[in-house]
Amino acid sequence: MTVDTNVEGQLRKGYDRVDVPAPGGGKRSLTRKQFETLPLRERVSYLIEGTAQFFLDGQPISASEAMRS
Amino acid sequence: MSVARKALEMTQAAAEAIVQRAETRYDAHRQEILRSTDRMFALLMIGQWIFAIGVALIFSPYGWQGKVKTVHMHVWIALFLGAAIISLPVALAWRRPGELLTRHVIAAGQMLSSALLIHLSGGRIETHFHVFGSLAFLAFYRDWPVLLTGTVVVATEHLIRGILWPESVYGIPNPEWWRFLEHAFWVVFCISILIPSCRRGVRDMRVLAERGAELEALSENQWRKSSVVDRAAADARGDD
């Protein structure tokens, strides 16, 4: 495992969009701000189930990478 | 019960537990800030009281009644009125730290301590800076209504004392009638910056607690994945 020691690079990490399951099936795409305003219980459930797909600059990233900033 | 339903119930139970822990962490963090600020004010108020007595002893230790030299009224005011002002806030900070009433009583007491120091210094304008410093200290609570309590107390005190004994507040016997409004304006200016800062501080604490919950959820997800892998490996080996 390598550790990214580039502070500037670490600050730029995170996510700008996330896809979560839609209530009627399918997916809904949320901005980071929209995701962060969801109830905590809902966000936590997505993370436990692993059903949230995070994106940065259109590229999919892992949840653990998304949660770094 | 179907496997999918059981998995859903497990997720809901885990999410509930994680959210509860986040709430507990948030409450504990908030209480720690409130209690430590109460303790800080208890010490500050005792220090201010001693300082007020020192100011009275240095600037007006004695008075004269005819040819008789007496201890000046300011010394007694600093000693007894000062003790009266700080006794309830300090007692509450000691006995009931973290409670809503405690910090509002402290806010009122701190503003009255400012008033006492202003009086003892003969209404020196520089001593009014103590009010602004006190408002900044009250913002440590990150509880903006406390700032309103302080503002109401100091504005009311300035208004009443400005009418009854203007020299004690402004250092001159005939200030303009609107002088208290000028002082109130600067206090409102000060809290108009401090209130958003307090609200931001509380939001940051909430975000910190929620970030912890998200990381816990991630950890739970990883644990579940590894459990599935472990079980699959055990099945492949033919373990019981």
mmCIF file of C-alpha atoms in Angstrom:
data_model
loop_
_atom_site.group_PDB
_atom_site.id
_atom_site.type_symbol
_atom_site.label_atom_id
_atom_site.label_comp_id
_atom_site.label_asym_id
_atom_site.label_seq_id
_atom_site.Cartn_x
_atom_site.Cartn_y
_atom_site.Cartn_z
ATOM 1 C CA MET A 1 0.000 0.000 0.000
ATOM 2 C CA THR A 2 1.310 3.468 -0.841
ATOM 3 C CA VAL A 3 0.454 6.616 1.055
ATOM 4 C CA ASP A 4 -0.079 9.811 -0.890
ATOM 5 C CA THR A 5 2.004 12.441 0.899
ATOM 6 C CA ASN A 6 1.132 15.194 -1.545
ATOM 7 C CA VAL A 7 -0.973 17.490 0.643
ATOM 8 C CA GLU A 8 -2.250 19.554 -2.264
ATOM 9 C CA GLY A 9 -3.203 16.381 -4.080
ATOM 10 C CA GLN A 10 -5.013 15.064 -1.007
ATOM 11 C CA LEU A 11 -6.996 18.290 -0.680
ATOM 12 C CA ARG A 12 -8.175 17.973 -4.263
ATOM 13 C CA LYS A 13 -9.457 14.443 -3.632
ATOM 14 C CA GLY A 14 -12.984 13.622 -2.688
ATOM 15 C CA TYR A 15 -15.976 13.417 -4.989
ATOM 16 C CA ASP A 16 -18.203 15.775 -6.897
ATOM 17 C CA ARG A 17 -21.056 13.432 -7.806
ATOM 18 C CA VAL A 18 -22.624 10.284 -6.434
ATOM 19 C CA ASP A 19 -25.150 7.804 -7.799
ATOM 20 C CA VAL A 20 -27.495 6.232 -5.257
ATOM 21 C CA PRO A 21 -30.417 3.825 -5.682
ATOM 22 C CA ALA A 22 -33.662 5.562 -6.644
ATOM 23 C CA PRO A 23 -36.794 4.677 -4.636
ATOM 24 C CA GLY A 24 -38.596 3.186 -7.655
ATOM 25 C CA GLY A 25 -35.561 1.290 -8.904
ATOM 26 C CA GLY A 26 -32.729 2.530 -11.072
ATOM 27 C CA LYS A 27 -30.320 5.242 -9.937
ATOM 28 C CA ARG A 28 -30.414 8.913 -9.185
ATOM 29 C CA SER A 29 -27.404 11.147 -9.575
ATOM 30 C CA LEU A 30 -26.690 13.671 -6.832
ATOM 31 C CA THR A 31 -24.158 16.450 -6.463
ATOM 32 C CA ARG A 32 -21.923 16.313 -3.405
ATOM 33 C CA LYS A 33 -23.973 19.041 -1.727
ATOM 34 C CA GLN A 34 -27.224 17.158 -2.404
ATOM 35 C CA PHE A 35 -25.744 13.947 -1.021
ATOM 36 C CA GLU A 36 -24.487 15.691 2.104
ATOM 37 C CA THR A 37 -27.930 17.123 2.799
ATOM 38 C CA LEU A 38 -29.559 13.667 2.759
ATOM 39 C CA PRO A 39 -30.458 12.377 6.247
ATOM 40 C CA LEU A 40 -27.414 10.806 7.895
ATOM 41 C CA ARG A 41 -29.237 7.486 8.309
ATOM 42 C CA GLU A 42 -29.816 7.296 4.543
ATOM 43 C CA ARG A 43 -26.210 8.142 3.674
ATOM 44 C CA VAL A 44 -24.920 5.620 6.185
ATOM 45 C CA SER A 45 -27.202 2.915 4.776
ATOM 46 C CA TYR A 46 -25.858 3.480 1.260
ATOM 47 C CA LEU A 47 -22.293 3.262 2.525
ATOM 48 C CA ILE A 48 -22.937 0.083 4.525
ATOM 49 C CA GLU A 49 -24.633 -1.574 1.560
ATOM 50 C CA GLY A 50 -21.994 -0.238 -0.826
ATOM 51 C CA THR A 51 -24.746 0.979 -3.161
ATOM 52 C CA ALA A 52 -23.406 4.529 -3.515
ATOM 53 C CA GLN A 53 -21.097 5.007 -6.496
ATOM 54 C CA PHE A 54 -18.850 8.054 -6.189
ATOM 55 C CA PHE A 55 -17.363 10.059 -9.051
ATOM 56 C CA LEU A 56 -14.675 12.704 -9.364
ATOM 57 C CA ASP A 57 -14.399 14.605 -12.636
ATOM 58 C CA GLY A 58 -16.629 11.967 -14.246
ATOM 59 C CA GLN A 59 -14.374 9.072 -13.151
ATOM 60 C CA PRO A 60 -15.689 6.449 -10.709
ATOM 61 C CA ILE A 61 -13.732 6.278 -7.446
ATOM 62 C CA SER A 62 -13.954 4.021 -4.434
ATOM 63 C CA ALA A 63 -16.041 5.073 -1.435
ATOM 64 C CA SER A 64 -12.975 5.146 0.815
ATOM 65 C CA GLU A 65 -11.205 7.471 -1.624
ATOM 66 C CA ALA A 66 -14.299 9.668 -1.843
ATOM 67 C CA MET A 67 -14.484 10.008 1.940
ATOM 68 C CA ARG A 68 -10.938 11.328 2.235
ATOM 69 C CA SER A 69 -12.053 14.927 1.928
ATOM 70 C CA MET B 1 -37.331 -14.826 6.361
ATOM 71 C CA SER B 2 -35.661 -14.170 3.026
ATOM 72 C CA VAL B 3 -31.940 -13.485 2.871
ATOM 73 C CA ALA B 4 -32.580 -10.086 1.251
ATOM 74 C CA ARG B 5 -34.963 -9.039 4.030
ATOM 75 C CA LYS B 6 -32.546 -10.228 6.706
ATOM 76 C CA ALA B 7 -29.726 -8.253 5.038
ATOM 77 C CA LEU B 8 -31.948 -5.160 4.914
ATOM 78 C CA GLU B 9 -32.774 -5.470 8.614
ATOM 79 C CA MET B 10 -29.097 -5.908 9.459
ATOM 80 C CA THR B 11 -28.253 -2.790 7.469
ATOM 81 C CA GLN B 12 -30.985 -0.790 9.168
ATOM 82 C CA ALA B 13 -29.872 -1.929 12.611
ATOM 83 C CA ALA B 14 -26.227 -1.105 11.837
ATOM 84 C CA ALA B 15 -27.194 2.306 10.389
ATOM 85 C CA GLU B 16 -29.290 3.083 13.463
ATOM 86 C CA ALA B 17 -26.407 2.180 15.795
ATOM 87 C CA ILE B 18 -23.932 4.274 13.771
ATOM 88 C CA VAL B 19 -26.264 7.300 13.713
ATOM 89 C CA GLN B 20 -26.800 6.971 17.468
ATOM 90 C CA ARG B 21 -23.050 6.918 18.068
ATOM 91 C CA ALA B 22 -22.679 10.019 15.879
ATOM 92 C CA GLU B 23 -25.313 11.812 17.980
ATOM 93 C CA THR B 24 -23.538 10.734 21.158
ATOM 94 C CA ARG B 25 -20.191 11.983 19.822
ATOM 95 C CA TYR B 26 -21.757 15.306 18.802
ATOM 96 C CA ASP B 27 -23.435 15.766 22.193
ATOM 97 C CA ALA B 28 -20.242 14.868 24.048
ATOM 98 C CA HIS B 29 -18.192 17.315 21.953
ATOM 99 C CA ARG B 30 -20.766 20.074 22.503
ATOM 100 C CA GLN B 31 -20.944 19.422 26.236
ATOM 101 C CA GLU B 32 -17.166 19.489 26.498
ATOM 102 C CA ILE B 33 -17.077 22.912 24.847
ATOM 103 C CA LEU B 34 -19.892 24.255 27.039
ATOM 104 C CA ARG B 35 -18.387 22.908 30.246
ATOM 105 C CA SER B 36 -14.849 24.053 29.526
ATOM 106 C CA THR B 37 -16.162 27.532 28.620
ATOM 107 C CA ASP B 38 -18.149 27.621 31.876
ATOM 108 C CA ARG B 39 -14.964 26.746 33.782
ATOM 109 C CA MET B 40 -13.010 29.413 31.884
ATOM 110 C CA PHE B 41 -15.579 32.049 32.779
ATOM 111 C CA ALA B 42 -15.633 31.013 36.449
ATOM 112 C CA LEU B 43 -11.876 31.630 36.642
ATOM 113 C CA LEU B 44 -12.092 34.778 34.508
ATOM 114 C CA MET B 45 -14.808 36.285 36.689
ATOM 115 C CA ILE B 46 -12.871 35.640 39.879
ATOM 116 C CA GLY B 47 -9.809 37.214 38.237
ATOM 117 C CA GLN B 48 -11.843 40.226 37.108
ATOM 118 C CA TRP B 49 -13.236 40.659 40.609
ATOM 119 C CA ILE B 50 -9.743 40.725 42.095
ATOM 120 C CA PHE B 51 -8.691 43.119 39.322
ATOM 121 C CA ALA B 52 -11.669 45.404 40.079
ATOM 122 C CA ILE B 53 -10.709 45.522 43.743
ATOM 123 C CA GLY B 54 -7.146 46.340 42.684
ATOM 124 C CA VAL B 55 -8.384 49.145 40.395
ATOM 125 C CA ALA B 56 -10.426 50.618 43.245
ATOM 126 C CA LEU B 57 -7.487 50.372 45.672
ATOM 127 C CA ILE B 58 -5.064 51.975 43.222
ATOM 128 C CA PHE B 59 -7.218 54.775 41.799
ATOM 129 C CA SER B 60 -9.520 55.700 44.680
ATOM 130 C CA PRO B 61 -8.463 53.983 47.900
ATOM 131 C CA TYR B 62 -9.583 56.711 50.302
ATOM 132 C CA GLY B 63 -12.205 59.394 50.635
ATOM 133 C CA TRP B 64 -12.772 62.144 53.161
ATOM 134 C CA GLN B 65 -15.735 62.747 55.425
ATOM 135 C CA GLY B 66 -14.827 66.165 56.798
ATOM 136 C CA LYS B 67 -11.389 65.624 58.304
ATOM 137 C CA VAL B 68 -11.825 61.898 58.640
ATOM 138 C CA LYS B 69 -10.019 59.713 56.129
ATOM 139 C CA THR B 70 -12.196 56.749 55.141
ATOM 140 C CA VAL B 71 -12.015 53.874 52.730
ATOM 141 C CA HIS B 72 -13.504 55.098 49.429
ATOM 142 C CA MET B 73 -16.924 53.826 48.441
ATOM 143 C CA HIS B 74 -15.405 52.389 45.248
ATOM 144 C CA VAL B 75 -13.426 49.855 47.265
ATOM 145 C CA TRP B 76 -16.596 48.599 48.978
ATOM 146 C CA ILE B 77 -18.437 48.597 45.639
ATOM 147 C CA ALA B 78 -15.687 46.549 44.029
ATOM 148 C CA LEU B 79 -15.588 44.183 46.990
ATOM 149 C CA PHE B 80 -19.282 43.595 47.674
ATOM 150 C CA LEU B 81 -21.062 44.480 44.433
ATOM 151 C CA GLY B 82 -18.342 42.639 42.531
ATOM 152 C CA ALA B 83 -18.850 39.573 44.745
ATOM 153 C CA ALA B 84 -22.628 39.815 44.270
ATOM 154 C CA ILE B 85 -22.255 39.992 40.486
ATOM 155 C CA ILE B 86 -19.986 36.966 40.165
ATOM 156 C CA SER B 87 -21.296 34.731 42.945
ATOM 157 C CA LEU B 88 -24.253 33.194 41.063
ATOM 158 C CA PRO B 89 -22.424 32.691 37.725
ATOM 159 C CA VAL B 90 -19.410 31.148 39.452
ATOM 160 C CA ALA B 91 -21.640 28.918 41.614
ATOM 161 C CA LEU B 92 -23.578 27.721 38.560
ATOM 162 C CA ALA B 93 -20.382 27.134 36.571
ATOM 163 C CA TRP B 94 -19.127 25.038 39.482
ATOM 164 C CA ARG B 95 -22.346 23.177 40.303
ATOM 165 C CA ARG B 96 -24.176 23.035 36.962
ATOM 166 C CA PRO B 97 -21.658 23.259 34.153
ATOM 167 C CA GLY B 98 -22.947 22.783 30.613
ATOM 168 C CA GLU B 99 -26.544 23.775 31.410
ATOM 169 C CA LEU B 100 -28.419 26.407 29.408
ATOM 170 C CA LEU B 101 -29.204 28.571 32.442
ATOM 171 C CA THR B 102 -25.553 28.610 33.505
ATOM 172 C CA ARG B 103 -24.231 30.174 30.309
ATOM 173 C CA HIS B 104 -26.990 32.803 30.157
ATOM 174 C CA VAL B 105 -26.365 33.798 33.789
ATOM 175 C CA ILE B 106 -22.645 33.935 32.996
ATOM 176 C CA ALA B 107 -23.357 36.193 29.985
ATOM 177 C CA ALA B 108 -25.343 38.573 32.193
ATOM 178 C CA GLY B 109 -22.713 38.447 34.947
ATOM 179 C CA GLN B 110 -19.875 39.097 32.529
ATOM 180 C CA MET B 111 -21.607 42.192 31.154
ATOM 181 C CA LEU B 112 -22.296 43.452 34.672
ATOM 182 C CA SER B 113 -18.606 42.913 35.455
ATOM 183 C CA SER B 114 -17.834 45.145 32.456
ATOM 184 C CA ALA B 115 -20.237 47.740 33.854
ATOM 185 C CA LEU B 116 -18.525 47.586 37.248
ATOM 186 C CA LEU B 117 -15.080 48.093 35.704
ATOM 187 C CA ILE B 118 -16.388 50.995 33.599
ATOM 188 C CA HIS B 119 -17.794 52.621 36.713
ATOM 189 C CA LEU B 120 -14.607 52.071 38.729
ATOM 190 C CA SER B 121 -12.513 53.643 35.964
ATOM 191 C CA GLY B 122 -14.759 56.716 35.970
ATOM 192 C CA GLY B 123 -16.404 55.849 32.630
ATOM 193 C CA ARG B 124 -13.116 55.691 30.712
ATOM 194 C CA ILE B 125 -13.879 54.903 27.100
ATOM 195 C CA GLU B 126 -10.982 52.417 27.002
ATOM 196 C CA THR B 127 -12.664 50.306 29.680
ATOM 197 C CA HIS B 128 -15.630 49.873 27.340
ATOM 198 C CA PHE B 129 -13.338 47.622 25.291
ATOM 199 C CA HIS B 130 -13.968 45.058 28.029
ATOM 200 C CA VAL B 131 -17.524 44.665 26.695
ATOM 201 C CA PHE B 132 -16.278 43.703 23.232
ATOM 202 C CA GLY B 133 -13.679 41.316 24.617
ATOM 203 C CA SER B 134 -16.398 39.725 26.733
ATOM 204 C CA LEU B 135 -18.669 39.233 23.720
ATOM 205 C CA ALA B 136 -15.800 37.508 21.918
ATOM 206 C CA PHE B 137 -15.260 35.233 24.942
ATOM 207 C CA LEU B 138 -18.998 34.451 25.096
ATOM 208 C CA ALA B 139 -18.791 33.332 21.454
ATOM 209 C CA PHE B 140 -16.593 30.439 22.712
ATOM 210 C CA TYR B 141 -19.881 28.761 23.694
ATOM 211 C CA ARG B 142 -20.874 28.600 19.997
ATOM 212 C CA ASP B 143 -24.419 29.263 21.275
ATOM 213 C CA TRP B 144 -25.555 32.514 19.695
ATOM 214 C CA PRO B 145 -28.539 33.257 22.014
ATOM 215 C CA VAL B 146 -25.953 33.753 24.788
ATOM 216 C CA LEU B 147 -24.675 36.761 22.820
ATOM 217 C CA LEU B 148 -28.191 38.193 22.730
ATOM 218 C CA THR B 149 -28.459 37.877 26.510
ATOM 219 C CA GLY B 150 -25.171 39.716 26.913
ATOM 220 C CA THR B 151 -26.256 42.405 24.458
ATOM 221 C CA VAL B 152 -29.614 42.994 26.145
ATOM 222 C CA VAL B 153 -27.992 43.202 29.579
ATOM 223 C CA VAL B 154 -25.261 45.649 28.565
ATOM 224 C CA ALA B 155 -27.647 47.806 26.494
ATOM 225 C CA THR B 156 -30.184 47.979 29.327
ATOM 226 C CA GLU B 157 -27.473 48.710 31.858
ATOM 227 C CA HIS B 158 -26.033 51.520 29.672
ATOM 228 C CA LEU B 159 -29.481 52.982 29.084
ATOM 229 C CA ILE B 160 -30.507 53.040 32.759
ATOM 230 C CA ARG B 161 -27.147 54.132 34.163
ATOM 231 C CA GLY B 162 -26.770 56.637 31.314
ATOM 232 C CA ILE B 163 -29.985 58.300 32.450
ATOM 233 C CA LEU B 164 -29.392 58.092 36.188
ATOM 234 C CA TRP B 165 -25.607 58.555 36.395
ATOM 235 C CA PRO B 166 -24.119 59.381 32.967
ATOM 236 C CA GLU B 167 -20.695 60.290 34.364
ATOM 237 C CA SER B 168 -20.346 56.718 35.619
ATOM 238 C CA VAL B 169 -20.778 55.342 32.087
ATOM 239 C CA TYR B 170 -19.336 57.976 29.773
ATOM 240 C CA GLY B 171 -17.017 59.930 32.038
ATOM 241 C CA ILE B 172 -18.882 63.188 31.363
ATOM 242 C CA PRO B 173 -21.960 64.563 33.127
ATOM 243 C CA ASN B 174 -23.942 65.653 30.045
ATOM 244 C CA PRO B 175 -23.418 63.259 27.148
ATOM 245 C CA GLU B 176 -25.605 63.464 24.052
ATOM 246 C CA TRP B 177 -28.905 61.665 24.600
ATOM 247 C CA TRP B 178 -28.136 59.249 21.782
ATOM 248 C CA ARG B 179 -24.743 58.204 23.165
ATOM 249 C CA PHE B 180 -26.064 54.812 24.377
ATOM 250 C CA LEU B 181 -27.323 54.141 20.854
ATOM 251 C CA GLU B 182 -23.805 54.648 19.515
ATOM 252 C CA HIS B 183 -22.465 52.120 22.011
ATOM 253 C CA ALA B 184 -25.325 49.727 21.220
ATOM 254 C CA PHE B 185 -24.580 50.033 17.505
ATOM 255 C CA TRP B 186 -21.000 48.818 17.984
ATOM 256 C CA VAL B 187 -22.170 45.948 20.167
ATOM 257 C CA VAL B 188 -24.693 44.911 17.496
ATOM 258 C CA PHE B 189 -21.963 45.250 14.865
ATOM 259 C CA CYS B 190 -19.737 42.940 16.917
ATOM 260 C CA ILE B 191 -22.381 40.242 17.470
ATOM 261 C CA SER B 192 -23.529 40.423 13.840
ATOM 262 C CA ILE B 193 -20.127 38.897 13.025
ATOM 263 C CA LEU B 194 -19.960 36.585 16.043
ATOM 264 C CA ILE B 195 -23.422 35.015 15.590
ATOM 265 C CA PRO B 196 -22.702 33.540 12.122
ATOM 266 C CA SER B 197 -19.358 32.371 13.467
ATOM 267 C CA CYS B 198 -21.103 30.533 16.322
ATOM 268 C CA ARG B 199 -23.550 28.916 13.914
ATOM 269 C CA ARG B 200 -20.677 27.860 11.677
ATOM 270 C CA GLY B 201 -18.900 26.336 14.678
ATOM 271 C CA VAL B 202 -21.944 24.217 15.527
ATOM 272 C CA ARG B 203 -22.297 23.144 11.893
ATOM 273 C CA ASP B 204 -18.640 22.118 11.841
ATOM 274 C CA MET B 205 -19.141 19.983 14.948
ATOM 275 C CA ARG B 206 -22.131 18.314 13.279
ATOM 276 C CA VAL B 207 -20.124 17.673 10.093
ATOM 277 C CA LEU B 208 -17.290 16.182 12.161
ATOM 278 C CA ALA B 209 -19.680 13.788 13.913
ATOM 279 C CA GLU B 210 -21.318 12.834 10.598
ATOM 280 C CA ARG B 211 -17.964 12.300 8.933
ATOM 281 C CA GLY B 212 -17.129 9.860 11.726
ATOM 282 C CA ALA B 213 -20.418 8.040 11.055
ATOM 283 C CA GLU B 214 -19.652 7.790 7.337
ATOM 284 C CA LEU B 215 -16.242 6.312 8.073
ATOM 285 C CA GLU B 216 -17.836 3.822 10.466
ATOM 286 C CA ALA B 217 -20.301 2.868 7.738
ATOM 287 C CA LEU B 218 -17.427 2.331 5.319
ATOM 288 C CA SER B 219 -15.682 0.170 7.873
ATOM 289 C CA GLU B 220 -18.885 -1.862 8.361
ATOM 290 C CA ASN B 221 -19.107 -2.314 4.598
ATOM 291 C CA GLN B 222 -15.493 -3.522 4.441
ATOM 292 C CA TRP B 223 -16.070 -5.899 7.348
ATOM 293 C CA ARG B 224 -19.115 -7.387 5.622
ATOM 294 C CA LYS B 225 -17.196 -7.870 2.406
ATOM 295 C CA SER B 226 -14.315 -9.561 4.205
ATOM 296 C CA SER B 227 -16.783 -11.773 6.111
ATOM 297 C CA VAL B 228 -18.334 -12.901 2.843
ATOM 298 C CA VAL B 229 -14.880 -13.617 1.436
ATOM 299 C CA ASP B 230 -13.888 -15.493 4.605
ATOM 300 C CA ARG B 231 -17.058 -17.575 4.491
ATOM 301 C CA ALA B 232 -16.559 -18.338 0.806
ATOM 302 C CA ALA B 233 -12.965 -19.391 1.505
ATOM 303 C CA ALA B 234 -14.111 -21.562 4.418
ATOM 304 C CA ASP B 235 -16.771 -23.160 2.214
ATOM 305 C CA ALA B 236 -14.143 -23.844 -0.447
ATOM 306 C CA ARG B 237 -11.902 -25.511 2.147
ATOM 307 C CA GLY B 238 -14.850 -27.512 3.414
ATOM 308 C CA ASP B 239 -14.634 -26.137 6.973
ATOM 309 C CA ASP B 240 -17.654 -26.490 9.268
#
